[in-house]
Short mmCIF file of C-alpha atoms in Angstrom, two decimals:
data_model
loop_
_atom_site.label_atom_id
_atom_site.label_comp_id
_atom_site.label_asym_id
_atom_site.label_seq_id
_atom_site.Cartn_x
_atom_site.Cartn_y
_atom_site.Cartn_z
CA UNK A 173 103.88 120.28 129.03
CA UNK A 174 101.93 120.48 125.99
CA UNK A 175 99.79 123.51 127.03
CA UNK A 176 103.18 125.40 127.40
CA UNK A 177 104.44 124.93 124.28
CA UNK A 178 102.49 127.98 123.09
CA UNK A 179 101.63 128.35 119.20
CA UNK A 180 104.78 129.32 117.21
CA UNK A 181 104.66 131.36 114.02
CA UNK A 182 104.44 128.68 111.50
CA UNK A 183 101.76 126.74 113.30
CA UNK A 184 99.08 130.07 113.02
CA UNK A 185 99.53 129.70 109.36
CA UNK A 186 98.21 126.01 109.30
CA UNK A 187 94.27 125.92 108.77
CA UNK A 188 93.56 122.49 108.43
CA UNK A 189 91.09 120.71 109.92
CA UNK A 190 92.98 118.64 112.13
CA UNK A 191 94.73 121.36 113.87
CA UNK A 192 91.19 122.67 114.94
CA UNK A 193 91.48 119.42 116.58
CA UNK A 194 95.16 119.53 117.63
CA UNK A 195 94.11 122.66 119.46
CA UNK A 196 90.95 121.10 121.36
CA UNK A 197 92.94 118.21 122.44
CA UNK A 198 95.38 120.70 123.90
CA UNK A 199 93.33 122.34 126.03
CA UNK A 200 91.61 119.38 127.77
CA UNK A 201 95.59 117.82 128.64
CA UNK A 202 96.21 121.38 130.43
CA UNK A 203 97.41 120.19 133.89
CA UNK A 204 95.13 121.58 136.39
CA UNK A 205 98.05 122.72 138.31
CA UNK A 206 98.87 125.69 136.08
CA UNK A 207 94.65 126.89 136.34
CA UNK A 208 94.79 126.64 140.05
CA UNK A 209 95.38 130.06 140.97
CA UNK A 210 96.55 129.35 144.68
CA UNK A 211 100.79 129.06 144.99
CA UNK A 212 102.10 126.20 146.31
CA UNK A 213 102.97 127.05 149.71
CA UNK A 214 104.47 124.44 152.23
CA UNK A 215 101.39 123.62 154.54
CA UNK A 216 101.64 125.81 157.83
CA UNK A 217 100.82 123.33 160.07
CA UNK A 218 103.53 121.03 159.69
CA UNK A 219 106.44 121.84 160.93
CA UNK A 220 108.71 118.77 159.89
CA UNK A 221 107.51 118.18 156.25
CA UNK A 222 108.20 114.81 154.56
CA UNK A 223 108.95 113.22 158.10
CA UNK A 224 106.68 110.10 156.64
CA UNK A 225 109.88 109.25 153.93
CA UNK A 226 112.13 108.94 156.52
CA UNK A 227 110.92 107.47 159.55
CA UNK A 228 108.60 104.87 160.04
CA UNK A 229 106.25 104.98 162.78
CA UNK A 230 105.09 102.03 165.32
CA UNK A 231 101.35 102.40 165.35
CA UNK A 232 98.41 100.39 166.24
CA UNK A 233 96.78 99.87 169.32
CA UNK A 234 94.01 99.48 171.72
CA UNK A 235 93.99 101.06 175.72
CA UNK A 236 91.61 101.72 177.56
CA UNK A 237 91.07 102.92 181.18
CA UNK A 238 87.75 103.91 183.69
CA UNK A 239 86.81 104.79 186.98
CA UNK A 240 84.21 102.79 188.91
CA UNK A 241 83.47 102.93 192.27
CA UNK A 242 86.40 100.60 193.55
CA UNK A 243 88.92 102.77 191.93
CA UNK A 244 90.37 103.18 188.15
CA UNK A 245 91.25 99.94 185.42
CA UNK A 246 93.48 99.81 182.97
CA UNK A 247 94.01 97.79 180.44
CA UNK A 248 95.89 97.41 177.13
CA UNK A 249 97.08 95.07 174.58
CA UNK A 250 100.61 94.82 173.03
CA UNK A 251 100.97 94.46 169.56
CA UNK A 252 103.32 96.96 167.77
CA UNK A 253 102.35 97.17 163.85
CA UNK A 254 104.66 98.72 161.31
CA UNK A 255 102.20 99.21 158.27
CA UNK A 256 101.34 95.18 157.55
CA UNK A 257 104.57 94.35 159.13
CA UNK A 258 103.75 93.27 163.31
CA UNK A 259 106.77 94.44 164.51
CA UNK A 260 106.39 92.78 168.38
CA UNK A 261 103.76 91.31 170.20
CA UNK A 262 104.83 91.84 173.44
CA UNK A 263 105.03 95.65 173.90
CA UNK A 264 104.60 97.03 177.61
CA UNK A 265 101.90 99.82 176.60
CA UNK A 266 101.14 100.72 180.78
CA UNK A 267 104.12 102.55 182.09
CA UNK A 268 104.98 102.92 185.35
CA UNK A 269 105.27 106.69 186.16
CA UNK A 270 105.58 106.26 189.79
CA UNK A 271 103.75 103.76 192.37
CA UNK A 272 100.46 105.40 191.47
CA UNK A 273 100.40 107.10 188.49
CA UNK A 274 99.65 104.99 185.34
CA UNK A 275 100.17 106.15 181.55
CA UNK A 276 99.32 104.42 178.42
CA UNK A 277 100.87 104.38 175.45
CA UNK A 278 99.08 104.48 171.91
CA UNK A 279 100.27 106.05 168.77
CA UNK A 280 104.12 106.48 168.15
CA UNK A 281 105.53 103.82 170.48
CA UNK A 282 109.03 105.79 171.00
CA UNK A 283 107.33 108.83 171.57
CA UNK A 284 104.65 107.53 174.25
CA UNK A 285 107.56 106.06 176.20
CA UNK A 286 110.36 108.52 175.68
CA UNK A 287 108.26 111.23 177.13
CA UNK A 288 106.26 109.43 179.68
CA UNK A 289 109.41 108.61 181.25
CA UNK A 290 110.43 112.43 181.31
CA UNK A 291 107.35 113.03 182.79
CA UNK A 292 108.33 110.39 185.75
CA UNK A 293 111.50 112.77 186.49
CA UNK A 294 109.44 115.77 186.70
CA UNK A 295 106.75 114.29 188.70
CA UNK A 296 109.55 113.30 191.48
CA UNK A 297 111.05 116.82 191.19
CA UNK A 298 107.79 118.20 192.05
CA UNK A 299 107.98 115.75 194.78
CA UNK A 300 111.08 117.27 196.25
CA UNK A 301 110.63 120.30 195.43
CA UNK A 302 107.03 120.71 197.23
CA UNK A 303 107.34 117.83 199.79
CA UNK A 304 103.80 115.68 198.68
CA UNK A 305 102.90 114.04 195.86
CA UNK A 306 102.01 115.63 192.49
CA UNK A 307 97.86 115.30 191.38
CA UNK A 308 96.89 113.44 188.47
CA UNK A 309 95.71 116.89 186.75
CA UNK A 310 99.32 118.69 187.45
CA UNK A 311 101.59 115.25 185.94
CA UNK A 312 98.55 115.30 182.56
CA UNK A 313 99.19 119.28 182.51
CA UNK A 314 102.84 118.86 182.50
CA UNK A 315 102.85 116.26 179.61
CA UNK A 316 100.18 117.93 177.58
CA UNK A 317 102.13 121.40 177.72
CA UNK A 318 104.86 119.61 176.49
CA UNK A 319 102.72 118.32 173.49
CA UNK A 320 101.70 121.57 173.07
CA UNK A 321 104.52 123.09 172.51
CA UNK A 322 105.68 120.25 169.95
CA UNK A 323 102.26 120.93 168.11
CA UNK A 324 103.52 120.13 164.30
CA UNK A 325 106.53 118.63 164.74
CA UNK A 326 105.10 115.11 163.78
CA UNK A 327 104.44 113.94 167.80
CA UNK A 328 102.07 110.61 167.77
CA UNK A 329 100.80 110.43 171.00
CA UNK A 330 97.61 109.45 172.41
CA UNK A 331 97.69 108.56 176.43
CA UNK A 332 96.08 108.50 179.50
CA UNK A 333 97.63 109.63 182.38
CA UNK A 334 95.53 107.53 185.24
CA UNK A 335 95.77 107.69 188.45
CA UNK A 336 94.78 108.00 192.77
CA UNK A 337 95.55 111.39 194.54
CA UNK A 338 94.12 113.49 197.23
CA UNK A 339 90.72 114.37 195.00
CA UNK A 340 90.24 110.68 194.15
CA UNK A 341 90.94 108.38 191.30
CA UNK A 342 91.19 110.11 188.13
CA UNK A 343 92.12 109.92 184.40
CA UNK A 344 93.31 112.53 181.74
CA UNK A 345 93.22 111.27 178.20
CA UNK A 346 96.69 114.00 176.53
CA UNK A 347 97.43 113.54 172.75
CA UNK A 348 100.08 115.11 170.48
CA UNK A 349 97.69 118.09 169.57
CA UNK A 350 98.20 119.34 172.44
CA UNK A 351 94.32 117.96 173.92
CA UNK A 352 94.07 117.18 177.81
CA UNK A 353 90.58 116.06 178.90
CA UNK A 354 89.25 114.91 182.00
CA UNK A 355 86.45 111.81 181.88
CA UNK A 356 85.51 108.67 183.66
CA UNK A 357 86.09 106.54 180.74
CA UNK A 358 88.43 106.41 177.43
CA UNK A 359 89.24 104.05 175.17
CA UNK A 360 92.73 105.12 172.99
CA UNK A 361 94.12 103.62 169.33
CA UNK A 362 93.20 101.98 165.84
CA UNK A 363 91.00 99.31 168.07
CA UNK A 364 89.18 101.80 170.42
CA UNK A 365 86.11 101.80 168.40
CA UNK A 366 85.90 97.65 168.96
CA UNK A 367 86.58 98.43 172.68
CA UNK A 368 84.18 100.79 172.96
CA UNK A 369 81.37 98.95 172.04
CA UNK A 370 81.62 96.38 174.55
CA UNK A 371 82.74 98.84 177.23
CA UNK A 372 79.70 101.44 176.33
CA UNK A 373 77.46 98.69 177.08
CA UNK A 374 78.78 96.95 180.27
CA UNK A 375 79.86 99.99 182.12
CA UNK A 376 78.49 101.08 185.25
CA UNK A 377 79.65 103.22 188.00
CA UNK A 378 79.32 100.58 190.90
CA UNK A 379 80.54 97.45 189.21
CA UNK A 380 82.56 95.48 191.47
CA UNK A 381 85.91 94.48 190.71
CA UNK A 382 85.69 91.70 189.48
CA UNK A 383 83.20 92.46 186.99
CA UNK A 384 85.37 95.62 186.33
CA UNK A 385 88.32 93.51 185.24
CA UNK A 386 86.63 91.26 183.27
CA UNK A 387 85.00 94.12 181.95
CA UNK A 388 87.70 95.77 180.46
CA UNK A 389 89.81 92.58 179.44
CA UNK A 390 86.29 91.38 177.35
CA UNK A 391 86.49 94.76 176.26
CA UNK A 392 90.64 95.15 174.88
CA UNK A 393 90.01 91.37 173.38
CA UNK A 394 86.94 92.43 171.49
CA UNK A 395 89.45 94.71 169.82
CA UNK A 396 92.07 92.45 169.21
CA UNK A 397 89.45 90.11 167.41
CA UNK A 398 88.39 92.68 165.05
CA UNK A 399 91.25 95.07 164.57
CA UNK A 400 94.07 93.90 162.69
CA UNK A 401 96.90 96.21 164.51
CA UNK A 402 95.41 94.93 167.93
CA UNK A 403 96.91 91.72 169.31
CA UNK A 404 99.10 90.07 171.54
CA UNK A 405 98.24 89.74 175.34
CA UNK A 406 95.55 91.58 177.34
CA UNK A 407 97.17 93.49 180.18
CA UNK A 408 95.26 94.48 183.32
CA UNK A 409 95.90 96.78 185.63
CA UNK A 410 94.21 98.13 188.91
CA UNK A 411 94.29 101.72 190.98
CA UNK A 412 93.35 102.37 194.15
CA UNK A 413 94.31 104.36 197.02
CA UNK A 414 97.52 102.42 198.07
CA UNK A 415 98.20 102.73 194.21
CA UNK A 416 98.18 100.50 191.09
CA UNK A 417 98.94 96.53 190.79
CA UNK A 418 99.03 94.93 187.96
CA UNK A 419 96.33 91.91 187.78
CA UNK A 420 96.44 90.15 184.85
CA UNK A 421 98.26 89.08 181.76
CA UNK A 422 96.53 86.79 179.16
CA UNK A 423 96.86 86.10 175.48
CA UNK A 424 94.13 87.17 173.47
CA UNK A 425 94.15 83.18 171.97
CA UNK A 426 93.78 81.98 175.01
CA UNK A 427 90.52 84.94 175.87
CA UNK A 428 89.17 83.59 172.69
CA UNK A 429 88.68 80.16 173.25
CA UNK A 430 87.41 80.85 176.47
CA UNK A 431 84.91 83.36 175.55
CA UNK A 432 83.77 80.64 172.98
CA UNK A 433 83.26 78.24 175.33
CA UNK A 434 81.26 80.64 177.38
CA UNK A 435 79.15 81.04 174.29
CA UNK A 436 78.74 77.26 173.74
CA UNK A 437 76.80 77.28 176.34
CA UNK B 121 131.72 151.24 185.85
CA UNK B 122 132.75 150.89 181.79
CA UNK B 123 131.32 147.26 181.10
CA UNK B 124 130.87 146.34 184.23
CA UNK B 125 127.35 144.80 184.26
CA UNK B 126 128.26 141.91 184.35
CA UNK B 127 130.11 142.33 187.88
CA UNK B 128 128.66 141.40 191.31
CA UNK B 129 127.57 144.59 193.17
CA UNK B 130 127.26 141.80 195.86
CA UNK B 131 130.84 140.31 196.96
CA UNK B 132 131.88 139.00 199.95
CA UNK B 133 134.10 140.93 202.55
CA UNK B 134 137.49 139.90 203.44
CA UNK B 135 135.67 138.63 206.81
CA UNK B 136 133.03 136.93 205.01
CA UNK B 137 130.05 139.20 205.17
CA UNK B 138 127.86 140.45 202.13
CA UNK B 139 127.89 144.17 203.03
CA UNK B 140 124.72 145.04 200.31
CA UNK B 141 122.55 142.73 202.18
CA UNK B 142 123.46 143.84 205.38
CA UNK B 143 122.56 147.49 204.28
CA UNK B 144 119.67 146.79 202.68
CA UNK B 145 118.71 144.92 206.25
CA UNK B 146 119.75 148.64 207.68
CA UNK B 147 116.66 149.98 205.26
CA UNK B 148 114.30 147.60 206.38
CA UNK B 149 114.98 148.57 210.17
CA UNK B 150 113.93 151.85 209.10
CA UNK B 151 110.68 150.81 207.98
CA UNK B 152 107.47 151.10 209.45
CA UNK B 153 106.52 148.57 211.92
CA UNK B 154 104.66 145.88 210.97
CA UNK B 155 103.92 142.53 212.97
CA UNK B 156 102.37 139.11 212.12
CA UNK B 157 100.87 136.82 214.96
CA UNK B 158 99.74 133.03 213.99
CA UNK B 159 96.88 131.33 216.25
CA UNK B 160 95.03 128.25 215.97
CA UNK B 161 92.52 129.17 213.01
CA UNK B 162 93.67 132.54 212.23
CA UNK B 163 96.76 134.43 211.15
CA UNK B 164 96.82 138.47 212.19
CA UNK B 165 99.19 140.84 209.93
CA UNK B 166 99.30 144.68 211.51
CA UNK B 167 101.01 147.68 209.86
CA UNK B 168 101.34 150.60 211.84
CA UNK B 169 99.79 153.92 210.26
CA UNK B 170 102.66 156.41 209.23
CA UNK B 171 101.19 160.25 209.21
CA UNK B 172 100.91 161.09 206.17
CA UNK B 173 101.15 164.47 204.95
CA UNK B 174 97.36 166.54 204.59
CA UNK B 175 97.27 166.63 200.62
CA UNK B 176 97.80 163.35 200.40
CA UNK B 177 95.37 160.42 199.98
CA UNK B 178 95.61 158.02 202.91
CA UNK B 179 93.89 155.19 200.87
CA UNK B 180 96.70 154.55 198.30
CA UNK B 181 99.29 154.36 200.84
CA UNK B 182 98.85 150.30 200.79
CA UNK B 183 101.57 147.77 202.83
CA UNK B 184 99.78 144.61 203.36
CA UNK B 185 98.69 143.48 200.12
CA UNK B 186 96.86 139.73 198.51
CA UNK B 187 99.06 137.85 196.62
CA UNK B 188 96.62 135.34 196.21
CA UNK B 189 93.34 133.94 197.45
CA UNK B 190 94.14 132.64 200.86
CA UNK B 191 97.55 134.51 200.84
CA UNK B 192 98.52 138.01 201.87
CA UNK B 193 101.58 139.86 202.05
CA UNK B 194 103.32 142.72 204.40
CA UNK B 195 106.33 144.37 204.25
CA UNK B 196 108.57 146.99 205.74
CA UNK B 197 111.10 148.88 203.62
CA UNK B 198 111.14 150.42 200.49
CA UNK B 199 107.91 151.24 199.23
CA UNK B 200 109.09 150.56 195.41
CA UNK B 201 111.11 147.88 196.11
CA UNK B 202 108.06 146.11 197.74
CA UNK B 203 105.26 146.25 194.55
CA UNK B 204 107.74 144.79 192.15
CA UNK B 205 108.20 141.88 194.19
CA UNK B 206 104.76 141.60 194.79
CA UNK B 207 103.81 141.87 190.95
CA UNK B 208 105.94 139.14 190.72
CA UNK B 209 105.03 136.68 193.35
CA UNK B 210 100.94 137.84 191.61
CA UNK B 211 102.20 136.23 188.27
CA UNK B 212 103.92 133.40 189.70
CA UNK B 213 100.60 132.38 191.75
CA UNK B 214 99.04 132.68 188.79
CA UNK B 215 101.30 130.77 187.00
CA UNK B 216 101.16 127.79 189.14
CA UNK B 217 97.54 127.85 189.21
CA UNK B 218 97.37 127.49 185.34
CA UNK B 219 99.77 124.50 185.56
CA UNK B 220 99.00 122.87 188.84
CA UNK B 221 95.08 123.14 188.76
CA UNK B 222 95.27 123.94 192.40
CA UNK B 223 96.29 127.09 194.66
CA UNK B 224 99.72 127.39 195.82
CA UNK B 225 100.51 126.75 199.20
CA UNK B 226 102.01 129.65 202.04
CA UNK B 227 105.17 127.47 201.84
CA UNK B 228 105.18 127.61 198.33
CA UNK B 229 105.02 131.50 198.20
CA UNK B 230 107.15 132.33 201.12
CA UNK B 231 109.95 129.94 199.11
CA UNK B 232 109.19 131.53 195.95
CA UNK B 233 110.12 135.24 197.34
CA UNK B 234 113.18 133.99 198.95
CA UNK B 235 113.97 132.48 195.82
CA UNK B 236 113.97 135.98 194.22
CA UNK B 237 115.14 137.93 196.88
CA UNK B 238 118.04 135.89 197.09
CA UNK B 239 118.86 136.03 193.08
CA UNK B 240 119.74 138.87 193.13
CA UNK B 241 122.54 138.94 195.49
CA UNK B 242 124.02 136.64 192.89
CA UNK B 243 123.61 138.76 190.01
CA UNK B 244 125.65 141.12 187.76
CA UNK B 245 124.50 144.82 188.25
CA UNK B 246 121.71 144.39 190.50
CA UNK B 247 121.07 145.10 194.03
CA UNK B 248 119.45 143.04 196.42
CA UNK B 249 115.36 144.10 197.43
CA UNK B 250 115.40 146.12 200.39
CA UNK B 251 112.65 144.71 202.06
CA UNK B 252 111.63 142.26 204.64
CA UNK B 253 108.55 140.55 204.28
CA UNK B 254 105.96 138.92 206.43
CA UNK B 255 103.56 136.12 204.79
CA UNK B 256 100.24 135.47 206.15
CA UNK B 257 97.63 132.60 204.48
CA UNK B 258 95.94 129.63 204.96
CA UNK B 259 96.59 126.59 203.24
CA UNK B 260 94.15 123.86 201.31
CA UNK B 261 93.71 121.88 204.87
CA UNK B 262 93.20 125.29 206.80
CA UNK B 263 96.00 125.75 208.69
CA UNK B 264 97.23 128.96 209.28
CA UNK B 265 100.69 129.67 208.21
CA UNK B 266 103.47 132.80 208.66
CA UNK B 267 106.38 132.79 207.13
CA UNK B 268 109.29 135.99 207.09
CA UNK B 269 111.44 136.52 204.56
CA UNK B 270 115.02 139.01 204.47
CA UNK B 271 116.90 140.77 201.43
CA UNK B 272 119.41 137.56 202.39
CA UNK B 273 117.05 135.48 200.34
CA UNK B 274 116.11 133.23 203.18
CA UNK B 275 112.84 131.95 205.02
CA UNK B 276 111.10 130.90 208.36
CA UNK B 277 108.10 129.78 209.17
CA UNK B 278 107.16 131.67 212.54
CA UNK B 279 104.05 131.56 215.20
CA UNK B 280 104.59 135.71 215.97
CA UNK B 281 107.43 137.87 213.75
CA UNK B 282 107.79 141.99 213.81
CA UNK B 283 109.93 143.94 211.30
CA UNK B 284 110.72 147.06 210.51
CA UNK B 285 111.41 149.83 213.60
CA UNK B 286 111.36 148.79 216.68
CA UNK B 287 111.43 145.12 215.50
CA UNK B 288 113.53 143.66 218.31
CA UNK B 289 111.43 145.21 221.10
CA UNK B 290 108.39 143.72 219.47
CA UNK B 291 110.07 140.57 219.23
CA UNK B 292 110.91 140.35 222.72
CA UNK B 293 107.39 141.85 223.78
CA UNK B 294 106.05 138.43 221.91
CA UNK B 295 108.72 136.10 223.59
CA UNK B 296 106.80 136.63 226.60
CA UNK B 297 103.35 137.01 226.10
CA UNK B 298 102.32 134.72 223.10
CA UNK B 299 100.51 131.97 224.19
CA UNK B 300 99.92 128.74 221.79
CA UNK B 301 96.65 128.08 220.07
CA UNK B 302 94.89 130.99 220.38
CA UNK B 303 92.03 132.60 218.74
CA UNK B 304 91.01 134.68 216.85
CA UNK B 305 90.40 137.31 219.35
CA UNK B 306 93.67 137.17 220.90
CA UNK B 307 95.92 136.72 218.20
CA UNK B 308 94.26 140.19 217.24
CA UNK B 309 94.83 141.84 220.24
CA UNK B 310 98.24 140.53 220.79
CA UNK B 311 99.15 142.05 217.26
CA UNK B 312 97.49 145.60 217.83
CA UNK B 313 99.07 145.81 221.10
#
């Protein structure tokens, strides 16, 4: 404001000293704005500006999922976090696409579900439409096109679509970019780094299943511990070839006082 | 027709019959004769060779044609009609491919052609394709598969099929000497014969 004020006519005839000053001053409170020659264009890549003001997204998370030799295991927590606020500590982050196809949810809890459950619908039209069962890479192809073509809109989605078909048990982590990849382990949301850890270091391809499940339950609670928008229980699921089950459900309290004990001695 | 694309070229008859399709069936029975024969591990599709006039160049005159790996198409009717449904049954092999991750089935294919074929007896302003078609492929599991399709817009799976002249002689010629689960060898033969 004070750099556009420009020098009138009466102002050029004042040679004091101080308005040598006056003058210096006034350049270094120019607003860097008005040097910057680049315009202010809205930002190409979003295609919903300003969607932060107005809604409020449920983030926060850890999921994780692998393949072993006995099959694939899933597991989650279920805390929903609304900046500091925990909204709900008993979200269900697996859902249930069909008897044996799996998806997690992480990111924008609305938009994990809504879609996941439109991608249920399509996999049974496949279904009837080609009379056998739609592969884990076709169902993660049809959700990740759909990301795809909602790239900028403001979709928060980061999921893995897990599950048994003719090739085997497989798992495709999709996200809102539009990303579909294809690996025998992931580990999804603000805890996955936590989860990781212990997961990176336990994992092997022929655990057995028991040590698989444990495995991946030490693995979502070592999140929970450290990451702040990672609580609630520890859900546990299985896949195999008749499909998935779910195994286990246990607060992440009750995991750390037995993992204490364990320590204790 | 002033504004009249929009109005079925297709339209039943007072006793129920859809007189386009049933001509364009009239220009597939003029066709050349081409047969398809399924045995155990093999599927056979013959054309017979038309003469062709001296100046021209036997070796574009093409009428069984891949759709797809595994999957090949023959036909018998209009020549023109024939490589725009084929261009399009190319692109929607492709198509599935890129969104699938794994080759289409014969079923798949032969349902996909009907599909068309059948559109557009329900369309404004178009007529229906005037050709028959005769699918031969193998599926992911190897089994052999043949499947026929009309300008009606349906499909059947068959084990031996001829269309085109002389279609319902052929037909009756493999009533009575196709024998299940042969191979290789004699599927040919039956089909050349």
């Amino acid at each position: 404001a004070i750099g556009a004020r420009g020098c009138g006519m009466l102002d050029c005839l004042d040679y004091s000293v101080s308005r040598s000053e006056r003058e210096a001053q006034a350049h270094e409170a120019l607003p860097m704005e008005l040097l910057n020659p680049a315009p202010l264009l809205p930002n190409p890549h979003e295609r919903c500006p300003g969607m932060e003001q107005h809604i409020r997204m449920v983030h926060g998370t850890t999921t994780l999922a692998f393949k072993y030799q006995g099959g694939v295991v899933v597991a989650v927590d279920s805390r929903a976090s609304a900046g500091a606020y925990i909204a709900s500590q008993t979200v269900k982050k697996v859902i249930e696409i069909n008897p044996f196809l799996l998806g997690t949810m992480a990111g924008g809890a609305a938009d994990c579900s809504f879609w996941e459950r439109y991608l249920g619908m399509r996999c049974r039209m496949f279904e009837l439409n080609q009379k056998k069962r739609i592969s884990v890479g076709a169902a993660s192809k049809i959700l990740s096109n759909i990301t795809h073509s909602y790239k900028g809109y403001g979709l928060s989605m980061g999921t893995m679509i897990c599950g048994w078909d003719e090739t085997g048990p497989q798992i495709y982590y999709v996200d809102s970019d539009g990303d579909r990849l294809h690996h025998h382990l992931f580990s999804v949301g603000s805890g996955s780094t936590f989860a990781y850890g212990v997961l990176d270091t336990g994992y092997r391809y022929d655990l057995t299943k028991d040590e698989a499940l444990s495995l991946a339950q030490r693995s979502i609670f070592a999140a929970t511990y450290r990451d702040a928008y990672s609580g609630g229980t520890v859900r546990v699921y299985h896949i195999d070839e008749q499909g998935w089950k779910r195994i286990s459900e246990t607060d992440s309290m009750e995991l750390y006082y037995k993992f204490k004990d364990e320590k204790m001695q | 027709m002033a504004g009249g694309y929009d109005r079925a070229i297709t339209v039943f008859s007072p006793d129920g019959h859809l007189f386009q399709v049933e001509y364009a069936l009239e220009a597939v029975r003029k066709g050349t004769t081409t047969v398809g024969v399924r045995g155990k591990d093999s599927v056979v599709l013959a054309v017979e060779k038309r003469a062709t006039p001296k100046l021209q160049d036997p070796r574009t005159i093409r009428k069984i044609l891949t759709v797809d790996d595994g999957v090949a198409l023959a036909f018998a009717g209009l020549n023109a009609d024939a490589r725009v449904l084929v261009n399009k049954v190319r692109i929607e092999c492709q198509s599935y491919r890129l969104n699938v991750e794994d080759s289409p089935t014969v079923d798949y294919v032969a349902r996909f052609i009907a599909r068309t074929q059948q559109k557009y007896t329900h369309r404004g302003g178009v007529r229906p394709f005037g050709i028959s078609t005769l699918i031969g492929g193998y599926d992911n599991n190897g089994v052999p598969a043949l499947f026929q399709t009309d300008p009606s817009g349906t499909y059947y799976a068959w084990k031996a099929a001829a269309i085109g002249k002389n279609a319902k002689s052929v037909q009756d010629f493999f009533e009575k000497k196709y024998v299940e689960d042969m191979d290789d060898e004699g599927t040919l033969r039956l089909a050349l014969k």
